[in-house]
Amino acid sequence: MTQPAITKLSVNLNAIAQLRNRRDLPWPSVTGLGALALGAGAHGLTVHPRPDERHIRRSDLPEIRALIDDDFPQAEFNIEGYPTEAFLELVEANQPEQVTLVPDDPAQATSDHGWDFRRDGALLKPVVARLKKQGIRVSLFADGDGDAEVLAAAAETGADRVEFYTGPYGACYDDPKAASAALEKLQASAEAANGLGLGINSGHDLTVANLPGLKQHIPNLLEVSIGHGLTADALQYGMTETVRRFLRACGHDV
Ligand SMILES: CC(=O)[C@@H](O)[C@H](O)COP(=O)(O)O
Ligand SMILES: NCC(=O)COP(=O)(O)O
């Protein structure tokens, strides 16, 4: 019986940046809260610098890079975004350990679907090669809808991992039957992806309540990136205690 993977927790700082941007003031501090999260045991920080800078600003990235390099060298920096030339140059200037490519239109309210790998493979393949040439791990945002065939096209791009979009699962917080159906689809997708040599990340609308079910259905889950639900809990319990709660929900004995 193979041991389940250690699932790493990457804290997404978007929501903290959105709160900061309400005023022309430097608090709440994105790097300050990021440091608390890493100090509490989180394995990395994630940001999604959208073109309109509604939350994470391009100027945040070098500060987060320096925080990790100077104070938490064992942690990872994960940058999410659509692969425009401007995004790729921003990534290359900040050399994250991982990039998560998402098919988001600039006007989208949030990330709400994975790539159409059959259609987008030709666009993604050279981008994946460009990033991997620099030693950056590449993860592609994917729908966890149980469609195993589409994941073969994802593997064709040369990416290291897929990140399964867990929004549909997160939305079932008050419907156990629907949650179970969503988990079965995610499990089927994860098994297909692993069979193709793709590592598994997941993210979107994950919480302390729904993480254990995800872990149970995806034992080889390598990383979760969590922002909205974790930030909501941090307002109630503080960042340090919240990160520890999420680590325990990911199976860590903390
Ligand atoms: C890719 C994904 O699901 C999230 O990481 C995304 O970053 C959420 O973006 P917003 O925080 O802008 O809603
Ligand atoms: N990739 C998912 C992520 O980084 C955070 O998503 P959410 O927890 O803010 O929904």
JSON list of N, CA, C and O in Angstrom, two decimals, residues 143-178:
[
{"chain": "A", "resi": 143, "resn": "ASP", "atom": "N", "xyz": [-9.86, 21.36, -15.33]},
{"chain": "A", "resi": 143, "resn": "ASP", "atom": "CA", "xyz": [-11.15, 20.97, -14.75]},
{"chain": "A", "resi": 143, "resn": "ASP", "atom": "C", "xyz": [-11.06, 19.54, -14.23]},
{"chain": "A", "resi": 143, "resn": "ASP", "atom": "O", "xyz": [-10.57, 18.66, -14.93]},
{"chain": "A", "resi": 144, "resn": "GLY", "atom": "N", "xyz": [-11.53, 19.35, -13.01]},
{"chain": "A", "resi": 144, "resn": "GLY", "atom": "CA", "xyz": [-11.53, 18.00, -12.43]},
{"chain": "A", "resi": 144, "resn": "GLY", "atom": "C", "xyz": [-12.88, 17.34, -12.66]},
{"chain": "A", "resi": 144, "resn": "GLY", "atom": "O", "xyz": [-13.58, 16.96, -11.72]},
{"chain": "A", "resi": 145, "resn": "ASP", "atom": "N", "xyz": [-13.24, 17.23, -13.94]},
{"chain": "A", "resi": 145, "resn": "ASP", "atom": "CA", "xyz": [-14.61, 16.79, -14.29]},
{"chain": "A", "resi": 145, "resn": "ASP", "atom": "C", "xyz": [-14.67, 15.32, -14.69]},
{"chain": "A", "resi": 145, "resn": "ASP", "atom": "O", "xyz": [-15.69, 14.84, -15.18]},
{"chain": "A", "resi": 146, "resn": "GLY", "atom": "N", "xyz": [-13.55, 14.62, -14.49]},
{"chain": "A", "resi": 146, "resn": "GLY", "atom": "CA", "xyz": [-13.56, 13.19, -14.80]},
{"chain": "A", "resi": 146, "resn": "GLY", "atom": "C", "xyz": [-13.23, 12.86, -16.24]},
{"chain": "A", "resi": 146, "resn": "GLY", "atom": "O", "xyz": [-13.13, 11.69, -16.60]},
{"chain": "A", "resi": 147, "resn": "ASP", "atom": "N", "xyz": [-13.00, 13.89, -17.08]},
{"chain": "A", "resi": 147, "resn": "ASP", "atom": "CA", "xyz": [-12.69, 13.64, -18.50]},
{"chain": "A", "resi": 147, "resn": "ASP", "atom": "C", "xyz": [-11.21, 13.26, -18.62]},
{"chain": "A", "resi": 147, "resn": "ASP", "atom": "O", "xyz": [-10.32, 14.12, -18.64]},
{"chain": "A", "resi": 148, "resn": "ALA", "atom": "N", "xyz": [-10.95, 11.98, -18.68]},
{"chain": "A", "resi": 148, "resn": "ALA", "atom": "CA", "xyz": [-9.56, 11.49, -18.68]},
{"chain": "A", "resi": 148, "resn": "ALA", "atom": "C", "xyz": [-8.86, 11.81, -19.99]},
{"chain": "A", "resi": 148, "resn": "ALA", "atom": "O", "xyz": [-7.67, 12.13, -20.02]},
{"chain": "A", "resi": 149, "resn": "GLU", "atom": "N", "xyz": [-9.59, 11.79, -21.10]},
{"chain": "A", "resi": 149, "resn": "GLU", "atom": "CA", "xyz": [-8.98, 11.98, -22.42]},
{"chain": "A", "resi": 149, "resn": "GLU", "atom": "C", "xyz": [-8.31, 13.35, -22.54]},
{"chain": "A", "resi": 149, "resn": "GLU", "atom": "O", "xyz": [-7.22, 13.48, -23.07]},
{"chain": "A", "resi": 150, "resn": "VAL", "atom": "N", "xyz": [-8.95, 14.37, -22.03]},
{"chain": "A", "resi": 150, "resn": "VAL", "atom": "CA", "xyz": [-8.42, 15.75, -22.18]},
{"chain": "A", "resi": 150, "resn": "VAL", "atom": "C", "xyz": [-7.08, 15.90, -21.46]},
{"chain": "A", "resi": 150, "resn": "VAL", "atom": "O", "xyz": [-6.22, 16.68, -21.85]},
{"chain": "A", "resi": 151, "resn": "LEU", "atom": "N", "xyz": [-6.87, 15.07, -20.44]},
{"chain": "A", "resi": 151, "resn": "LEU", "atom": "CA", "xyz": [-5.63, 15.18, -19.66]},
{"chain": "A", "resi": 151, "resn": "LEU", "atom": "C", "xyz": [-4.44, 14.64, -20.45]},
{"chain": "A", "resi": 151, "resn": "LEU", "atom": "O", "xyz": [-3.30, 15.04, -20.22]},
{"chain": "A", "resi": 152, "resn": "ALA", "atom": "N", "xyz": [-4.70, 13.77, -21.42]},
{"chain": "A", "resi": 152, "resn": "ALA", "atom": "CA", "xyz": [-3.61, 13.31, -22.30]},
{"chain": "A", "resi": 152, "resn": "ALA", "atom": "C", "xyz": [-3.04, 14.50, -23.07]},
{"chain": "A", "resi": 152, "resn": "ALA", "atom": "O", "xyz": [-1.83, 14.65, -23.25]},
{"chain": "A", "resi": 153, "resn": "ALA", "atom": "N", "xyz": [-3.95, 15.39, -23.47]},
{"chain": "A", "resi": 153, "resn": "ALA", "atom": "CA", "xyz": [-3.51, 16.60, -24.19]},
{"chain": "A", "resi": 153, "resn": "ALA", "atom": "C", "xyz": [-2.74, 17.52, -23.25]},
{"chain": "A", "resi": 153, "resn": "ALA", "atom": "O", "xyz": [-1.78, 18.19, -23.64]},
{"chain": "A", "resi": 154, "resn": "ALA", "atom": "N", "xyz": [-3.13, 17.53, -21.99]},
{"chain": "A", "resi": 154, "resn": "ALA", "atom": "CA", "xyz": [-2.39, 18.33, -20.99]},
{"chain": "A", "resi": 154, "resn": "ALA", "atom": "C", "xyz": [-0.98, 17.79, -20.83]},
{"chain": "A", "resi": 154, "resn": "ALA", "atom": "O", "xyz": [0.00, 18.54, -20.83]},
{"chain": "A", "resi": 155, "resn": "ALA", "atom": "N", "xyz": [-0.85, 16.49, -20.76]},
{"chain": "A", "resi": 155, "resn": "ALA", "atom": "CA", "xyz": [0.48, 15.86, -20.61]},
{"chain": "A", "resi": 155, "resn": "ALA", "atom": "C", "xyz": [1.36, 16.15, -21.83]},
{"chain": "A", "resi": 155, "resn": "ALA", "atom": "O", "xyz": [2.57, 16.35, -21.71]},
{"chain": "A", "resi": 156, "resn": "GLU", "atom": "N", "xyz": [0.73, 16.24, -23.00]},
{"chain": "A", "resi": 156, "resn": "GLU", "atom": "CA", "xyz": [1.45, 16.52, -24.25]},
{"chain": "A", "resi": 156, "resn": "GLU", "atom": "C", "xyz": [2.19, 17.86, -24.20]},
{"chain": "A", "resi": 156, "resn": "GLU", "atom": "O", "xyz": [3.16, 18.08, -24.91]},
{"chain": "A", "resi": 157, "resn": "THR", "atom": "N", "xyz": [1.71, 18.79, -23.38]},
{"chain": "A", "resi": 157, "resn": "THR", "atom": "CA", "xyz": [2.35, 20.12, -23.32]},
{"chain": "A", "resi": 157, "resn": "THR", "atom": "C", "xyz": [3.72, 20.06, -22.66]},
{"chain": "A", "resi": 157, "resn": "THR", "atom": "O", "xyz": [4.50, 21.00, -22.75]},
{"chain": "A", "resi": 158, "resn": "GLY", "atom": "N", "xyz": [3.98, 18.98, -21.90]},
{"chain": "A", "resi": 158, "resn": "GLY", "atom": "CA", "xyz": [5.25, 18.88, -21.18]},
{"chain": "A", "resi": 158, "resn": "GLY", "atom": "C", "xyz": [5.20, 19.45, -19.77]},
{"chain": "A", "resi": 158, "resn": "GLY", "atom": "O", "xyz": [6.22, 19.50, -19.07]},
{"chain": "A", "resi": 159, "resn": "ALA", "atom": "N", "xyz": [3.99, 19.82, -19.35]},
{"chain": "A", "resi": 159, "resn": "ALA", "atom": "CA", "xyz": [3.86, 20.39, -17.99]},
{"chain": "A", "resi": 159, "resn": "ALA", "atom": "C", "xyz": [4.19, 19.34, -16.93]},
{"chain": "A", "resi": 159, "resn": "ALA", "atom": "O", "xyz": [4.07, 18.14, -17.17]},
{"chain": "A", "resi": 160, "resn": "ASP", "atom": "N", "xyz": [4.59, 19.82, -15.74]},
{"chain": "A", "resi": 160, "resn": "ASP", "atom": "CA", "xyz": [4.93, 18.90, -14.65]},
{"chain": "A", "resi": 160, "resn": "ASP", "atom": "C", "xyz": [3.67, 18.43, -13.91]},
{"chain": "A", "resi": 160, "resn": "ASP", "atom": "O", "xyz": [3.59, 17.30, -13.45]},
{"chain": "A", "resi": 161, "resn": "ARG", "atom": "N", "xyz": [2.73, 19.38, -13.75]},
{"chain": "A", "resi": 161, "resn": "ARG", "atom": "CA", "xyz": [1.56, 19.10, -12.93]},
{"chain": "A", "resi": 161, "resn": "ARG", "atom": "C", "xyz": [0.31, 19.71, -13.55]},
{"chain": "A", "resi": 161, "resn": "ARG", "atom": "O", "xyz": [0.39, 20.57, -14.43]},
{"chain": "A", "resi": 162, "resn": "VAL", "atom": "N", "xyz": [-0.83, 19.27, -13.07]},
{"chain": "A", "resi": 162, "resn": "VAL", "atom": "CA", "xyz": [-2.09, 20.00, -13.29]},
{"chain": "A", "resi": 162, "resn": "VAL", "atom": "C", "xyz": [-2.59, 20.43, -11.92]},
{"chain": "A", "resi": 162, "resn": "VAL", "atom": "O", "xyz": [-2.36, 19.75, -10.91]},
{"chain": "A", "resi": 163, "resn": "GLU", "atom": "N", "xyz": [-3.27, 21.58, -11.90]},
{"chain": "A", "resi": 163, "resn": "GLU", "atom": "CA", "xyz": [-3.97, 22.00, -10.68]},
{"chain": "A", "resi": 163, "resn": "GLU", "atom": "C", "xyz": [-5.45, 21.85, -10.95]},
{"chain": "A", "resi": 163, "resn": "GLU", "atom": "O", "xyz": [-6.01, 22.55, -11.80]},
{"chain": "A", "resi": 164, "resn": "PHE", "atom": "N", "xyz": [-6.08, 20.93, -10.23]},
{"chain": "A", "resi": 164, "resn": "PHE", "atom": "CA", "xyz": [-7.52, 20.75, -10.44]},
{"chain": "A", "resi": 164, "resn": "PHE", "atom": "C", "xyz": [-8.30, 21.87, -9.76]},
{"chain": "A", "resi": 164, "resn": "PHE", "atom": "O", "xyz": [-8.13, 22.14, -8.56]},
{"chain": "A", "resi": 165, "resn": "TYR", "atom": "N", "xyz": [-9.15, 22.50, -10.54]},
{"chain": "A", "resi": 165, "resn": "TYR", "atom": "CA", "xyz": [-10.05, 23.56, -10.09]},
{"chain": "A", "resi": 165, "resn": "TYR", "atom": "C", "xyz": [-11.12, 22.93, -9.21]},
{"chain": "A", "resi": 165, "resn": "TYR", "atom": "O", "xyz": [-11.89, 22.09, -9.67]},
{"chain": "A", "resi": 166, "resn": "THR", "atom": "N", "xyz": [-11.14, 23.32, -7.94]},
{"chain": "A", "resi": 166, "resn": "THR", "atom": "CA", "xyz": [-12.06, 22.70, -6.98]},
{"chain": "A", "resi": 166, "resn": "THR", "atom": "C", "xyz": [-13.24, 23.60, -6.64]},
{"chain": "A", "resi": 166, "resn": "THR", "atom": "O", "xyz": [-13.97, 23.34, -5.68]},
{"chain": "A", "resi": 167, "resn": "GLY", "atom": "N", "xyz": [-13.48, 24.63, -7.47]},
{"chain": "A", "resi": 167, "resn": "GLY", "atom": "CA", "xyz": [-14.64, 25.50, -7.23]},
{"chain": "A", "resi": 167, "resn": "GLY", "atom": "C", "xyz": [-15.96, 24.75, -7.18]},
{"chain": "A", "resi": 167, "resn": "GLY", "atom": "O", "xyz": [-16.75, 24.93, -6.24]},
{"chain": "A", "resi": 168, "resn": "PRO", "atom": "N", "xyz": [-16.26, 23.86, -8.14]},
{"chain": "A", "resi": 168, "resn": "PRO", "atom": "CA", "xyz": [-17.54, 23.13, -8.11]},
{"chain": "A", "resi": 168, "resn": "PRO", "atom": "C", "xyz": [-17.69, 22.29, -6.83]},
{"chain": "A", "resi": 168, "resn": "PRO", "atom": "O", "xyz": [-18.79, 22.19, -6.28]},
{"chain": "A", "resi": 169, "resn": "TYR", "atom": "N", "xyz": [-16.58, 21.75, -6.33]},
{"chain": "A", "resi": 169, "resn": "TYR", "atom": "CA", "xyz": [-16.62, 20.99, -5.07]},
{"chain": "A", "resi": 169, "resn": "TYR", "atom": "C", "xyz": [-16.85, 21.94, -3.90]},
{"chain": "A", "resi": 169, "resn": "TYR", "atom": "O", "xyz": [-17.71, 21.71, -3.05]},
{"chain": "A", "resi": 170, "resn": "GLY", "atom": "N", "xyz": [-16.13, 23.05, -3.89]},
{"chain": "A", "resi": 170, "resn": "GLY", "atom": "CA", "xyz": [-16.30, 24.02, -2.81]},
{"chain": "A", "resi": 170, "resn": "GLY", "atom": "C", "xyz": [-17.70, 24.59, -2.72]},
{"chain": "A", "resi": 170, "resn": "GLY", "atom": "O", "xyz": [-18.21, 24.89, -1.64]},
{"chain": "A", "resi": 171, "resn": "ALA", "atom": "N", "xyz": [-18.37, 24.65, -3.88]},
{"chain": "A", "resi": 171, "resn": "ALA", "atom": "CA", "xyz": [-19.72, 25.23, -3.89]},
{"chain": "A", "resi": 171, "resn": "ALA", "atom": "C", "xyz": [-20.75, 24.29, -3.25]},
{"chain": "A", "resi": 171, "resn": "ALA", "atom": "O", "xyz": [-21.89, 24.70, -2.97]},
{"chain": "A", "resi": 172, "resn": "CYS", "atom": "N", "xyz": [-20.35, 23.04, -3.05]},
{"chain": "A", "resi": 172, "resn": "CYS", "atom": "CA", "xyz": [-21.30, 22.03, -2.50]},
{"chain": "A", "resi": 172, "resn": "CYS", "atom": "C", "xyz": [-21.25, 21.98, -0.97]},
{"chain": "A", "resi": 172, "resn": "CYS", "atom": "O", "xyz": [-21.58, 20.95, -0.38]},
{"chain": "A", "resi": 173, "resn": "TYR", "atom": "N", "xyz": [-20.86, 23.09, -0.34]},
{"chain": "A", "resi": 173, "resn": "TYR", "atom": "CA", "xyz": [-20.62, 23.07, 1.11]},
{"chain": "A", "resi": 173, "resn": "TYR", "atom": "C", "xyz": [-21.90, 22.70, 1.88]},
{"chain": "A", "resi": 173, "resn": "TYR", "atom": "O", "xyz": [-21.85, 22.24, 3.01]},
{"chain": "A", "resi": 174, "resn": "ASP", "atom": "N", "xyz": [-23.07, 22.88, 1.23]},
{"chain": "A", "resi": 174, "resn": "ASP", "atom": "CA", "xyz": [-24.32, 22.54, 1.98]},
{"chain": "A", "resi": 174, "resn": "ASP", "atom": "C", "xyz": [-25.10, 21.43, 1.28]},
{"chain": "A", "resi": 174, "resn": "ASP", "atom": "O", "xyz": [-26.31, 21.29, 1.48]},
{"chain": "A", "resi": 175, "resn": "ASP", "atom": "N", "xyz": [-24.38, 20.64, 0.43]},
{"chain": "A", "resi": 175, "resn": "ASP", "atom": "CA", "xyz": [-25.08, 19.58, -0.32]},
{"chain": "A", "resi": 175, "resn": "ASP", "atom": "C", "xyz": [-24.17, 18.35, -0.41]},
{"chain": "A", "resi": 175, "resn": "ASP", "atom": "O", "xyz": [-23.44, 18.16, -1.39]},
{"chain": "A", "resi": 176, "resn": "PRO", "atom": "N", "xyz": [-24.18, 17.51, 0.64]},
{"chain": "A", "resi": 176, "resn": "PRO", "atom": "CA", "xyz": [-23.26, 16.37, 0.71]},
{"chain": "A", "resi": 176, "resn": "PRO", "atom": "C", "xyz": [-23.32, 15.45, -0.52]},
{"chain": "A", "resi": 176, "resn": "PRO", "atom": "O", "xyz": [-22.31, 14.94, -0.99]},
{"chain": "A", "resi": 177, "resn": "LYS", "atom": "N", "xyz": [-24.52, 15.30, -1.08]},
{"chain": "A", "resi": 177, "resn": "LYS", "atom": "CA", "xyz": [-24.67, 14.40, -2.25]},
{"chain": "A", "resi": 177, "resn": "LYS", "atom": "C", "xyz": [-23.90, 14.98, -3.45]},
{"chain": "A", "resi": 177, "resn": "LYS", "atom": "O", "xyz": [-23.15, 14.29, -4.13]},
{"chain": "A", "resi": 178, "resn": "ALA", "atom": "N", "xyz": [-24.08, 16.28, -3.67]},
{"chain": "A", "resi": 178, "resn": "ALA", "atom": "CA", "xyz": [-23.39, 16.93, -4.79]},
{"chain": "A", "resi": 178, "resn": "ALA", "atom": "C", "xyz": [-21.88, 16.95, -4.54]},
{"chain": "A", "resi": 178, "resn": "ALA", "atom": "O", "xyz": [-21.08, 16.77, -5.47]}
]
